[in-house]
């Protein structure tokens, strides 16, 4: 069964350090999403890609966060420098824009702890 | 503005009984989709069920069904014959356009 892959599963870092998360969507899914989920809350969208183009990054803190999907397949989310408030679960999801409904399928997430 | 509300932070249910998890939403868009996801302690969001705003019948997927009341803007998830493995966080989500909004979730605990 096709799955969204993410790595690492867990990351512990100190504040002011740089961290990066990787996501490989389900094969053939042109749309890729990065979400942040703070403990006790629902996921919130950070950035959405359609192929290699950014569709929505209005909620991405661009002073420290960046995301890319250079070849329109896998994607990297980077935080530099990390702050204590960045501790959260970072979820990647993908969907096929031609499918109905356009259900988003999620990966296992990366749990980030900033010390 | 689109908003999803889940008013039950936690719910308990006895194994083999049915349980209803509440979800209300607010949108001015006439066309939208409603989704329910399950999130076990491992963290992965698992898609359960979908309901379109124009669907005439309530969606069902195995032991999951969605009680869709459009006029009341509610989309409650019903889990029948609860199992211990159903213990998890459950999130309701709405997608009127490109933007998926999630509720705060309900933690379901199934008692043996």
mmCIF file with all atom_site columns, N, CA, C and O in Angstrom, chain B residues 46-100:
data_model
loop_
_atom_site.group_PDB
_atom_site.id
_atom_site.type_symbol
_atom_site.label_atom_id
_atom_site.label_alt_id
_atom_site.label_comp_id
_atom_site.label_asym_id
_atom_site.label_entity_id
_atom_site.label_seq_id
_atom_site.pdbx_PDB_ins_code
_atom_site.Cartn_x
_atom_site.Cartn_y
_atom_site.Cartn_z
_atom_site.occupancy
_atom_site.B_iso_or_equiv
_atom_site.pdbx_formal_charge
_atom_site.auth_seq_id
_atom_site.auth_comp_id
_atom_site.auth_asym_id
_atom_site.auth_atom_id
_atom_site.pdbx_PDB_model_num
ATOM 1   N N  . UNK B 1 46  ? -4.773  9.108  10.158 1.00 0.00 ? 46  UNK B N  1
ATOM 2   C CA . UNK B 1 46  ? -5.352  8.076  9.308  1.00 0.00 ? 46  UNK B CA 1
ATOM 3   C C  . UNK B 1 46  ? -6.732  8.534  8.833  1.00 0.00 ? 46  UNK B C  1
ATOM 4   O O  . UNK B 1 46  ? -7.616  8.809  9.643  1.00 0.00 ? 46  UNK B O  1
ATOM 5   N N  . UNK B 1 47  ? -6.918  8.609  7.522  1.00 0.00 ? 47  UNK B N  1
ATOM 6   C CA . UNK B 1 47  ? -8.196  9.021  6.952  1.00 0.00 ? 47  UNK B CA 1
ATOM 7   C C  . UNK B 1 47  ? -9.257  7.956  7.222  1.00 0.00 ? 47  UNK B C  1
ATOM 8   O O  . UNK B 1 47  ? -9.032  6.758  7.008  1.00 0.00 ? 47  UNK B O  1
ATOM 9   N N  . UNK B 1 48  ? -10.428 8.403  7.699  1.00 0.00 ? 48  UNK B N  1
ATOM 10  C CA . UNK B 1 48  ? -11.507 7.474  8.021  1.00 0.00 ? 48  UNK B CA 1
ATOM 11  C C  . UNK B 1 48  ? -12.674 7.565  7.050  1.00 0.00 ? 48  UNK B C  1
ATOM 12  O O  . UNK B 1 48  ? -13.147 6.552  6.527  1.00 0.00 ? 48  UNK B O  1
ATOM 13  N N  . UNK B 1 49  ? -13.189 8.793  6.824  1.00 0.00 ? 49  UNK B N  1
ATOM 14  C CA . UNK B 1 49  ? -14.448 8.917  6.115  1.00 0.00 ? 49  UNK B CA 1
ATOM 15  C C  . UNK B 1 49  ? -14.607 10.324 5.560  1.00 0.00 ? 49  UNK B C  1
ATOM 16  O O  . UNK B 1 49  ? -14.060 11.286 6.117  1.00 0.00 ? 49  UNK B O  1
ATOM 17  N N  . UNK B 1 50  ? -15.336 10.432 4.452  1.00 0.00 ? 50  UNK B N  1
ATOM 18  C CA . UNK B 1 50  ? -15.563 11.713 3.772  1.00 0.00 ? 50  UNK B CA 1
ATOM 19  C C  . UNK B 1 50  ? -17.058 11.911 3.502  1.00 0.00 ? 50  UNK B C  1
ATOM 20  O O  . UNK B 1 50  ? -17.768 10.959 3.181  1.00 0.00 ? 50  UNK B O  1
ATOM 21  N N  . UNK B 1 51  ? -17.480 13.175 3.625  1.00 0.00 ? 51  UNK B N  1
ATOM 22  C CA . UNK B 1 51  ? -18.855 13.552 3.299  1.00 0.00 ? 51  UNK B CA 1
ATOM 23  C C  . UNK B 1 51  ? -18.820 14.829 2.477  1.00 0.00 ? 51  UNK B C  1
ATOM 24  O O  . UNK B 1 51  ? -18.237 15.825 2.903  1.00 0.00 ? 51  UNK B O  1
ATOM 25  N N  . UNK B 1 52  ? -19.437 14.817 1.308  1.00 0.00 ? 52  UNK B N  1
ATOM 26  C CA . UNK B 1 52  ? -19.530 16.016 0.488  1.00 0.00 ? 52  UNK B CA 1
ATOM 27  C C  . UNK B 1 52  ? -20.773 16.810 0.857  1.00 0.00 ? 52  UNK B C  1
ATOM 28  O O  . UNK B 1 52  ? -21.799 16.235 1.236  1.00 0.00 ? 52  UNK B O  1
ATOM 29  N N  . UNK B 1 53  ? -20.702 18.116 0.691  1.00 0.00 ? 53  UNK B N  1
ATOM 30  C CA . UNK B 1 53  ? -21.817 18.963 1.108  1.00 0.00 ? 53  UNK B CA 1
ATOM 31  C C  . UNK B 1 53  ? -23.076 18.719 0.277  1.00 0.00 ? 53  UNK B C  1
ATOM 32  O O  . UNK B 1 53  ? -24.186 19.012 0.727  1.00 0.00 ? 53  UNK B O  1
ATOM 33  N N  . UNK B 1 54  ? -22.926 18.193 -0.922 1.00 0.00 ? 54  UNK B N  1
ATOM 34  C CA . UNK B 1 54  ? -24.094 17.936 -1.772 1.00 0.00 ? 54  UNK B CA 1
ATOM 35  C C  . UNK B 1 54  ? -24.571 16.486 -1.708 1.00 0.00 ? 54  UNK B C  1
ATOM 36  O O  . UNK B 1 54  ? -25.532 16.120 -2.380 1.00 0.00 ? 54  UNK B O  1
ATOM 37  N N  . UNK B 1 55  ? -23.862 15.678 -0.914 1.00 0.00 ? 55  UNK B N  1
ATOM 38  C CA . UNK B 1 55  ? -24.264 14.276 -0.809 1.00 0.00 ? 55  UNK B CA 1
ATOM 39  C C  . UNK B 1 55  ? -25.610 14.177 -0.096 1.00 0.00 ? 55  UNK B C  1
ATOM 40  O O  . UNK B 1 55  ? -25.799 14.770 0.967  1.00 0.00 ? 55  UNK B O  1
ATOM 41  N N  . UNK B 1 56  ? -26.507 13.398 -0.678 1.00 0.00 ? 56  UNK B N  1
ATOM 42  C CA . UNK B 1 56  ? -27.846 13.255 -0.103 1.00 0.00 ? 56  UNK B CA 1
ATOM 43  C C  . UNK B 1 56  ? -27.872 12.246 1.033  1.00 0.00 ? 56  UNK B C  1
ATOM 44  O O  . UNK B 1 56  ? -28.707 12.330 1.944  1.00 0.00 ? 56  UNK B O  1
ATOM 45  N N  . UNK B 1 57  ? -26.964 11.283 0.967  1.00 0.00 ? 57  UNK B N  1
ATOM 46  C CA . UNK B 1 57  ? -26.963 10.241 1.979  1.00 0.00 ? 57  UNK B CA 1
ATOM 47  C C  . UNK B 1 57  ? -25.742 10.383 2.890  1.00 0.00 ? 57  UNK B C  1
ATOM 48  O O  . UNK B 1 57  ? -24.684 10.866 2.478  1.00 0.00 ? 57  UNK B O  1
ATOM 49  N N  . UNK B 1 58  ? -25.890 9.927  4.123  1.00 0.00 ? 58  UNK B N  1
ATOM 50  C CA . UNK B 1 58  ? -24.772 9.921  5.054  1.00 0.00 ? 58  UNK B CA 1
ATOM 51  C C  . UNK B 1 58  ? -23.731 8.909  4.620  1.00 0.00 ? 58  UNK B C  1
ATOM 52  O O  . UNK B 1 58  ? -24.061 7.801  4.189  1.00 0.00 ? 58  UNK B O  1
ATOM 53  N N  . UNK B 1 59  ? -22.464 9.298  4.744  1.00 0.00 ? 59  UNK B N  1
ATOM 54  C CA . UNK B 1 59  ? -21.375 8.409  4.362  1.00 0.00 ? 59  UNK B CA 1
ATOM 55  C C  . UNK B 1 59  ? -21.190 7.298  5.388  1.00 0.00 ? 59  UNK B C  1
ATOM 56  O O  . UNK B 1 59  ? -21.418 7.490  6.589  1.00 0.00 ? 59  UNK B O  1
ATOM 57  N N  . UNK B 1 60  ? -20.803 6.126  4.889  1.00 0.00 ? 60  UNK B N  1
ATOM 58  C CA . UNK B 1 60  ? -20.480 5.005  5.770  1.00 0.00 ? 60  UNK B CA 1
ATOM 59  C C  . UNK B 1 60  ? -19.220 4.317  5.239  1.00 0.00 ? 60  UNK B C  1
ATOM 60  O O  . UNK B 1 60  ? -19.016 4.224  4.026  1.00 0.00 ? 60  UNK B O  1
ATOM 61  N N  . UNK B 1 61  ? -18.374 3.874  6.184  1.00 0.00 ? 61  UNK B N  1
ATOM 62  C CA . UNK B 1 61  ? -17.178 3.105  5.851  1.00 0.00 ? 61  UNK B CA 1
ATOM 63  C C  . UNK B 1 61  ? -16.972 2.079  6.952  1.00 0.00 ? 61  UNK B C  1
ATOM 64  O O  . UNK B 1 61  ? -16.441 2.380  8.009  1.00 0.00 ? 61  UNK B O  1
ATOM 65  N N  . UNK B 1 62  ? -17.449 0.863  6.714  1.00 0.00 ? 62  UNK B N  1
ATOM 66  C CA . UNK B 1 62  ? -17.309 -0.170 7.721  1.00 0.00 ? 62  UNK B CA 1
ATOM 67  C C  . UNK B 1 62  ? -18.019 0.204  9.008  1.00 0.00 ? 62  UNK B C  1
ATOM 68  O O  . UNK B 1 62  ? -19.218 0.458  9.012  1.00 0.00 ? 62  UNK B O  1
ATOM 69  N N  . UNK B 1 63  ? -17.270 0.262  10.119 1.00 0.00 ? 63  UNK B N  1
ATOM 70  C CA . UNK B 1 63  ? -17.878 0.602  11.405 1.00 0.00 ? 63  UNK B CA 1
ATOM 71  C C  . UNK B 1 63  ? -18.051 2.104  11.613 1.00 0.00 ? 63  UNK B C  1
ATOM 72  O O  . UNK B 1 63  ? -18.583 2.538  12.647 1.00 0.00 ? 63  UNK B O  1
ATOM 73  N N  . UNK B 1 64  ? -17.586 2.900  10.651 1.00 0.00 ? 64  UNK B N  1
ATOM 74  C CA . UNK B 1 64  ? -17.689 4.354  10.748 1.00 0.00 ? 64  UNK B CA 1
ATOM 75  C C  . UNK B 1 64  ? -18.855 4.861  9.899  1.00 0.00 ? 64  UNK B C  1
ATOM 76  O O  . UNK B 1 64  ? -19.028 4.431  8.757  1.00 0.00 ? 64  UNK B O  1
ATOM 77  N N  . UNK B 1 65  ? -19.612 5.764  10.459 1.00 0.00 ? 65  UNK B N  1
ATOM 78  C CA . UNK B 1 65  ? -20.642 6.451  9.694  1.00 0.00 ? 65  UNK B CA 1
ATOM 79  C C  . UNK B 1 65  ? -20.647 7.917  10.107 1.00 0.00 ? 65  UNK B C  1
ATOM 80  O O  . UNK B 1 65  ? -20.192 8.277  11.202 1.00 0.00 ? 65  UNK B O  1
ATOM 81  N N  . UNK B 1 66  ? -21.109 8.756  9.196  1.00 0.00 ? 66  UNK B N  1
ATOM 82  C CA . UNK B 1 66  ? -21.115 10.183 9.446  1.00 0.00 ? 66  UNK B CA 1
ATOM 83  C C  . UNK B 1 66  ? -22.558 10.654 9.481  1.00 0.00 ? 66  UNK B C  1
ATOM 84  O O  . UNK B 1 66  ? -23.295 10.463 8.505  1.00 0.00 ? 66  UNK B O  1
ATOM 85  N N  . UNK B 1 67  ? -22.954 11.235 10.598 1.00 0.00 ? 67  UNK B N  1
ATOM 86  C CA . UNK B 1 67  ? -24.303 11.773 10.741 1.00 0.00 ? 67  UNK B CA 1
ATOM 87  C C  . UNK B 1 67  ? -24.260 13.234 10.306 1.00 0.00 ? 67  UNK B C  1
ATOM 88  O O  . UNK B 1 67  ? -23.918 14.131 11.077 1.00 0.00 ? 67  UNK B O  1
ATOM 89  N N  . UNK B 1 68  ? -24.620 13.463 9.035  1.00 0.00 ? 68  UNK B N  1
ATOM 90  C CA . UNK B 1 68  ? -24.490 14.769 8.410  1.00 0.00 ? 68  UNK B CA 1
ATOM 91  C C  . UNK B 1 68  ? -25.831 15.501 8.477  1.00 0.00 ? 68  UNK B C  1
ATOM 92  O O  . UNK B 1 68  ? -26.824 15.031 7.923  1.00 0.00 ? 68  UNK B O  1
ATOM 93  N N  . UNK B 1 69  ? -25.847 16.631 9.188  1.00 0.00 ? 69  UNK B N  1
ATOM 94  C CA . UNK B 1 69  ? -27.045 17.467 9.274  1.00 0.00 ? 69  UNK B CA 1
ATOM 95  C C  . UNK B 1 69  ? -26.669 18.848 8.755  1.00 0.00 ? 69  UNK B C  1
ATOM 96  O O  . UNK B 1 69  ? -26.154 19.699 9.500  1.00 0.00 ? 69  UNK B O  1
ATOM 97  N N  . UNK B 1 70  ? -26.915 19.043 7.474  1.00 0.00 ? 70  UNK B N  1
ATOM 98  C CA . UNK B 1 70  ? -26.424 20.242 6.777  1.00 0.00 ? 70  UNK B CA 1
ATOM 99  C C  . UNK B 1 70  ? -27.006 21.520 7.351  1.00 0.00 ? 70  UNK B C  1
ATOM 100 O O  . UNK B 1 70  ? -26.300 22.512 7.516  1.00 0.00 ? 70  UNK B O  1
ATOM 101 N N  . UNK B 1 71  ? -28.301 21.516 7.645  1.00 0.00 ? 71  UNK B N  1
ATOM 102 C CA . UNK B 1 71  ? -28.936 22.732 8.151  1.00 0.00 ? 71  UNK B CA 1
ATOM 103 C C  . UNK B 1 71  ? -28.367 23.141 9.508  1.00 0.00 ? 71  UNK B C  1
ATOM 104 O O  . UNK B 1 71  ? -28.284 24.331 9.824  1.00 0.00 ? 71  UNK B O  1
ATOM 105 N N  . UNK B 1 72  ? -27.968 22.174 10.284 1.00 0.00 ? 72  UNK B N  1
ATOM 106 C CA . UNK B 1 72  ? -27.388 22.454 11.609 1.00 0.00 ? 72  UNK B CA 1
ATOM 107 C C  . UNK B 1 72  ? -25.876 22.588 11.541 1.00 0.00 ? 72  UNK B C  1
ATOM 108 O O  . UNK B 1 72  ? -25.224 22.820 12.551 1.00 0.00 ? 72  UNK B O  1
ATOM 109 N N  . UNK B 1 73  ? -25.307 22.358 10.340 1.00 0.00 ? 73  UNK B N  1
ATOM 110 C CA . UNK B 1 73  ? -23.852 22.422 10.137 1.00 0.00 ? 73  UNK B CA 1
ATOM 111 C C  . UNK B 1 73  ? -23.130 21.512 11.128 1.00 0.00 ? 73  UNK B C  1
ATOM 112 O O  . UNK B 1 73  ? -22.205 21.937 11.837 1.00 0.00 ? 73  UNK B O  1
ATOM 113 N N  . UNK B 1 74  ? -23.585 20.286 11.165 1.00 0.00 ? 74  UNK B N  1
ATOM 114 C CA . UNK B 1 74  ? -22.905 19.312 12.010 1.00 0.00 ? 74  UNK B CA 1
ATOM 115 C C  . UNK B 1 74  ? -22.559 18.065 11.201 1.00 0.00 ? 74  UNK B C  1
ATOM 116 O O  . UNK B 1 74  ? -23.270 17.700 10.252 1.00 0.00 ? 74  UNK B O  1
ATOM 117 N N  . UNK B 1 75  ? -21.470 17.415 11.588 1.00 0.00 ? 75  UNK B N  1
ATOM 118 C CA . UNK B 1 75  ? -20.973 16.226 10.880 1.00 0.00 ? 75  UNK B CA 1
ATOM 119 C C  . UNK B 1 75  ? -20.387 15.286 11.928 1.00 0.00 ? 75  UNK B C  1
ATOM 120 O O  . UNK B 1 75  ? -19.171 15.146 12.044 1.00 0.00 ? 75  UNK B O  1
ATOM 121 N N  . UNK B 1 76  ? -21.248 14.655 12.675 1.00 0.00 ? 76  UNK B N  1
ATOM 122 C CA . UNK B 1 76  ? -20.805 13.805 13.780 1.00 0.00 ? 76  UNK B CA 1
ATOM 123 C C  . UNK B 1 76  ? -20.364 12.439 13.285 1.00 0.00 ? 76  UNK B C  1
ATOM 124 O O  . UNK B 1 76  ? -20.983 11.850 12.398 1.00 0.00 ? 76  UNK B O  1
ATOM 125 N N  . UNK B 1 77  ? -19.301 11.932 13.870 1.00 0.00 ? 77  UNK B N  1
ATOM 126 C CA . UNK B 1 77  ? -18.778 10.601 13.538 1.00 0.00 ? 77  UNK B CA 1
ATOM 127 C C  . UNK B 1 77  ? -19.369 9.586  14.506 1.00 0.00 ? 77  UNK B C  1
ATOM 128 O O  . UNK B 1 77  ? -19.307 9.787  15.715 1.00 0.00 ? 77  UNK B O  1
ATOM 129 N N  . UNK B 1 78  ? -19.907 8.512  13.959 1.00 0.00 ? 78  UNK B N  1
ATOM 130 C CA . UNK B 1 78  ? -20.437 7.423  14.770 1.00 0.00 ? 78  UNK B CA 1
ATOM 131 C C  . UNK B 1 78  ? -19.558 6.198  14.556 1.00 0.00 ? 78  UNK B C  1
ATOM 132 O O  . UNK B 1 78  ? -19.335 5.771  13.414 1.00 0.00 ? 78  UNK B O  1
ATOM 133 N N  . UNK B 1 79  ? -19.035 5.659  15.645 1.00 0.00 ? 79  UNK B N  1
ATOM 134 C CA . UNK B 1 79  ? -18.258 4.426  15.587 1.00 0.00 ? 79  UNK B CA 1
ATOM 135 C C  . UNK B 1 79  ? -19.090 3.340  16.244 1.00 0.00 ? 79  UNK B C  1
ATOM 136 O O  . UNK B 1 79  ? -19.460 3.454  17.421 1.00 0.00 ? 79  UNK B O  1
ATOM 137 N N  . UNK B 1 80  ? -19.393 2.305  15.498 1.00 0.00 ? 80  UNK B N  1
ATOM 138 C CA . UNK B 1 80  ? -20.189 1.208  16.053 1.00 0.00 ? 80  UNK B CA 1
ATOM 139 C C  . UNK B 1 80  ? -19.263 0.106  16.552 1.00 0.00 ? 80  UNK B C  1
ATOM 140 O O  . UNK B 1 80  ? -18.124 -0.017 16.099 1.00 0.00 ? 80  UNK B O  1
ATOM 141 N N  . UNK B 1 81  ? -19.762 -0.664 17.506 1.00 0.00 ? 81  UNK B N  1
ATOM 142 C CA . UNK B 1 81  ? -19.022 -1.832 18.019 1.00 0.00 ? 81  UNK B CA 1
ATOM 143 C C  . UNK B 1 81  ? -17.565 -1.474 18.329 1.00 0.00 ? 81  UNK B C  1
ATOM 144 O O  . UNK B 1 81  ? -16.627 -2.017 17.735 1.00 0.00 ? 81  UNK B O  1
ATOM 145 N N  . UNK B 1 82  ? -17.367 -0.531 19.250 1.00 0.00 ? 82  UNK B N  1
ATOM 146 C CA . UNK B 1 82  ? -16.023 -0.023 19.565 1.00 0.00 ? 82  UNK B CA 1
ATOM 147 C C  . UNK B 1 82  ? -15.066 -1.151 19.925 1.00 0.00 ? 82  UNK B C  1
ATOM 148 O O  . UNK B 1 82  ? -15.433 -2.140 20.577 1.00 0.00 ? 82  UNK B O  1
ATOM 149 N N  . UNK B 1 83  ? -13.820 -0.959 19.492 1.00 0.00 ? 83  UNK B N  1
ATOM 150 C CA . UNK B 1 83  ? -12.750 -1.903 19.784 1.00 0.00 ? 83  UNK B CA 1
ATOM 151 C C  . UNK B 1 83  ? -11.650 -1.179 20.550 1.00 0.00 ? 83  UNK B C  1
ATOM 152 O O  . UNK B 1 83  ? -11.522 0.048  20.452 1.00 0.00 ? 83  UNK B O  1
ATOM 153 N N  . UNK B 1 84  ? -10.835 -1.947 21.274 1.00 0.00 ? 84  UNK B N  1
ATOM 154 C CA . UNK B 1 84  ? -9.757  -1.327 22.053 1.00 0.00 ? 84  UNK B CA 1
ATOM 155 C C  . UNK B 1 84  ? -8.825  -0.519 21.153 1.00 0.00 ? 84  UNK B C  1
ATOM 156 O O  . UNK B 1 84  ? -8.300  0.525  21.548 1.00 0.00 ? 84  UNK B O  1
ATOM 157 N N  . UNK B 1 85  ? -8.641  -0.984 19.925 1.00 0.00 ? 85  UNK B N  1
ATOM 158 C CA . UNK B 1 85  ? -7.777  -0.282 18.981 1.00 0.00 ? 85  UNK B CA 1
ATOM 159 C C  . UNK B 1 85  ? -8.340  1.032  18.474 1.00 0.00 ? 85  UNK B C  1
ATOM 160 O O  . UNK B 1 85  ? -7.640  1.777  17.779 1.00 0.00 ? 85  UNK B O  1
ATOM 161 N N  . UNK B 1 86  ? -9.576  1.330  18.831 1.00 0.00 ? 86  UNK B N  1
ATOM 162 C CA . UNK B 1 86  ? -10.168 2.612  18.437 1.00 0.00 ? 86  UNK B CA 1
ATOM 163 C C  . UNK B 1 86  ? -9.720  3.748  19.348 1.00 0.00 ? 86  UNK B C  1
ATOM 164 O O  . UNK B 1 86  ? -9.980  4.922  19.053 1.00 0.00 ? 86  UNK B O  1
ATOM 165 N N  . UNK B 1 87  ? -9.067  3.425  20.448 1.00 0.00 ? 87  UNK B N  1
ATOM 166 C CA . UNK B 1 87  ? -8.577  4.463  21.362 1.00 0.00 ? 87  UNK B CA 1
ATOM 167 C C  . UNK B 1 87  ? -7.545  5.326  20.634 1.00 0.00 ? 87  UNK B C  1
ATOM 168 O O  . UNK B 1 87  ? -6.517  4.823  20.172 1.00 0.00 ? 87  UNK B O  1
ATOM 169 N N  . UNK B 1 88  ? -7.826  6.612  20.519 1.00 0.00 ? 88  UNK B N  1
ATOM 170 C CA . UNK B 1 88  ? -6.986  7.529  19.742 1.00 0.00 ? 88  UNK B CA 1
ATOM 171 C C  . UNK B 1 88  ? -7.591  8.921  19.809 1.00 0.00 ? 88  UNK B C  1
ATOM 172 O O  . UNK B 1 88  ? -8.656  9.119  20.394 1.00 0.00 ? 88  UNK B O  1
ATOM 173 N N  . UNK B 1 89  ? -6.893  9.873  19.176 1.00 0.00 ? 89  UNK B N  1
ATOM 174 C CA . UNK B 1 89  ? -7.454  11.202 18.947 1.00 0.00 ? 89  UNK B CA 1
ATOM 175 C C  . UNK B 1 89  ? -8.202  11.168 17.619 1.00 0.00 ? 89  UNK B C  1
ATOM 176 O O  . UNK B 1 89  ? -7.750  10.539 16.656 1.00 0.00 ? 89  UNK B O  1
ATOM 177 N N  . UNK B 1 90  ? -9.324  11.861 17.559 1.00 0.00 ? 90  UNK B N  1
ATOM 178 C CA . UNK B 1 90  ? -10.119 11.934 16.337 1.00 0.00 ? 90  UNK B CA 1
ATOM 179 C C  . UNK B 1 90  ? -10.305 13.402 15.960 1.00 0.00 ? 90  UNK B C  1
ATOM 180 O O  . UNK B 1 90  ? -10.725 14.215 16.778 1.00 0.00 ? 90  UNK B O  1
ATOM 181 N N  . UNK B 1 91  ? -9.987  13.696 14.691 1.00 0.00 ? 91  UNK B N  1
ATOM 182 C CA . UNK B 1 91  ? -10.080 15.067 14.208 1.00 0.00 ? 91  UNK B CA 1
ATOM 183 C C  . UNK B 1 91  ? -11.096 15.169 13.082 1.00 0.00 ? 91  UNK B C  1
ATOM 184 O O  . UNK B 1 91  ? -11.090 14.366 12.138 1.00 0.00 ? 91  UNK B O  1
ATOM 185 N N  . UNK B 1 92  ? -11.923 16.185 13.189 1.00 0.00 ? 92  UNK B N  1
ATOM 186 C CA . UNK B 1 92  ? -12.846 16.560 12.135 1.00 0.00 ? 92  UNK B CA 1
ATOM 187 C C  . UNK B 1 92  ? -12.175 17.662 11.316 1.00 0.00 ? 92  UNK B C  1
ATOM 188 O O  . UNK B 1 92  ? -11.475 18.522 11.882 1.00 0.00 ? 92  UNK B O  1
ATOM 189 N N  . UNK B 1 93  ? -12.357 17.635 10.003 1.00 0.00 ? 93  UNK B N  1
ATOM 190 C CA . UNK B 1 93  ? -11.730 18.644 9.146  1.00 0.00 ? 93  UNK B CA 1
ATOM 191 C C  . UNK B 1 93  ? -12.698 19.025 8.029  1.00 0.00 ? 93  UNK B C  1
ATOM 192 O O  . UNK B 1 93  ? -13.540 18.236 7.616  1.00 0.00 ? 93  UNK B O  1
ATOM 193 N N  . UNK B 1 94  ? -12.549 20.259 7.562  1.00 0.00 ? 94  UNK B N  1
ATOM 194 C CA . UNK B 1 94  ? -13.400 20.761 6.483  1.00 0.00 ? 94  UNK B CA 1
ATOM 195 C C  . UNK B 1 94  ? -12.539 21.382 5.409  1.00 0.00 ? 94  UNK B C  1
ATOM 196 O O  . UNK B 1 94  ? -11.544 22.057 5.715  1.00 0.00 ? 94  UNK B O  1
ATOM 197 N N  . UNK B 1 95  ? -12.939 21.172 4.159  1.00 0.00 ? 95  UNK B N  1
ATOM 198 C CA . UNK B 1 95  ? -12.189 21.726 3.045  1.00 0.00 ? 95  UNK B CA 1
ATOM 199 C C  . UNK B 1 95  ? -13.169 22.359 2.072  1.00 0.00 ? 95  UNK B C  1
ATOM 200 O O  . UNK B 1 95  ? -13.685 21.688 1.177  1.00 0.00 ? 95  UNK B O  1
ATOM 201 N N  . UNK B 1 96  ? -13.396 23.679 2.215  1.00 0.00 ? 96  UNK B N  1
ATOM 202 C CA . UNK B 1 96  ? -14.276 24.347 1.264  1.00 0.00 ? 96  UNK B CA 1
ATOM 203 C C  . UNK B 1 96  ? -13.584 24.691 -0.045 1.00 0.00 ? 96  UNK B C  1
ATOM 204 O O  . UNK B 1 96  ? -14.202 24.768 -1.089 1.00 0.00 ? 96  UNK B O  1
ATOM 205 N N  . UNK B 1 97  ? -12.295 24.902 0.019  1.00 0.00 ? 97  UNK B N  1
ATOM 206 C CA . UNK B 1 97  ? -11.558 25.229 -1.209 1.00 0.00 ? 97  UNK B CA 1
ATOM 207 C C  . UNK B 1 97  ? -10.198 24.574 -1.104 1.00 0.00 ? 97  UNK B C  1
ATOM 208 O O  . UNK B 1 97  ? -10.107 23.370 -0.909 1.00 0.00 ? 97  UNK B O  1
ATOM 209 N N  . UNK B 1 98  ? -9.165  25.373 -1.190 1.00 0.00 ? 98  UNK B N  1
ATOM 210 C CA . UNK B 1 98  ? -7.825  24.822 -1.109 1.00 0.00 ? 98  UNK B CA 1
ATOM 211 C C  . UNK B 1 98  ? -7.372  24.599 0.329  1.00 0.00 ? 98  UNK B C  1
ATOM 212 O O  . UNK B 1 98  ? -6.364  23.953 0.565  1.00 0.00 ? 98  UNK B O  1
ATOM 213 N N  . UNK B 1 99  ? -8.099  25.145 1.260  1.00 0.00 ? 99  UNK B N  1
ATOM 214 C CA . UNK B 1 99  ? -7.638  25.239 2.631  1.00 0.00 ? 99  UNK B CA 1
ATOM 215 C C  . UNK B 1 99  ? -8.338  24.230 3.517  1.00 0.00 ? 99  UNK B C  1
ATOM 216 O O  . UNK B 1 99  ? -9.549  24.270 3.663  1.00 0.00 ? 99  UNK B O  1
ATOM 217 N N  . UNK B 1 100 ? -7.602  23.285 4.091  1.00 0.00 ? 100 UNK B N  1
ATOM 218 C CA . UNK B 1 100 ? -8.161  22.293 5.009  1.00 0.00 ? 100 UNK B CA 1
ATOM 219 C C  . UNK B 1 100 ? -8.022  22.816 6.427  1.00 0.00 ? 100 UNK B C  1
ATOM 220 O O  . UNK B 1 100 ? -6.928  23.158 6.857  1.00 0.00 ? 100 UNK B O  1
#
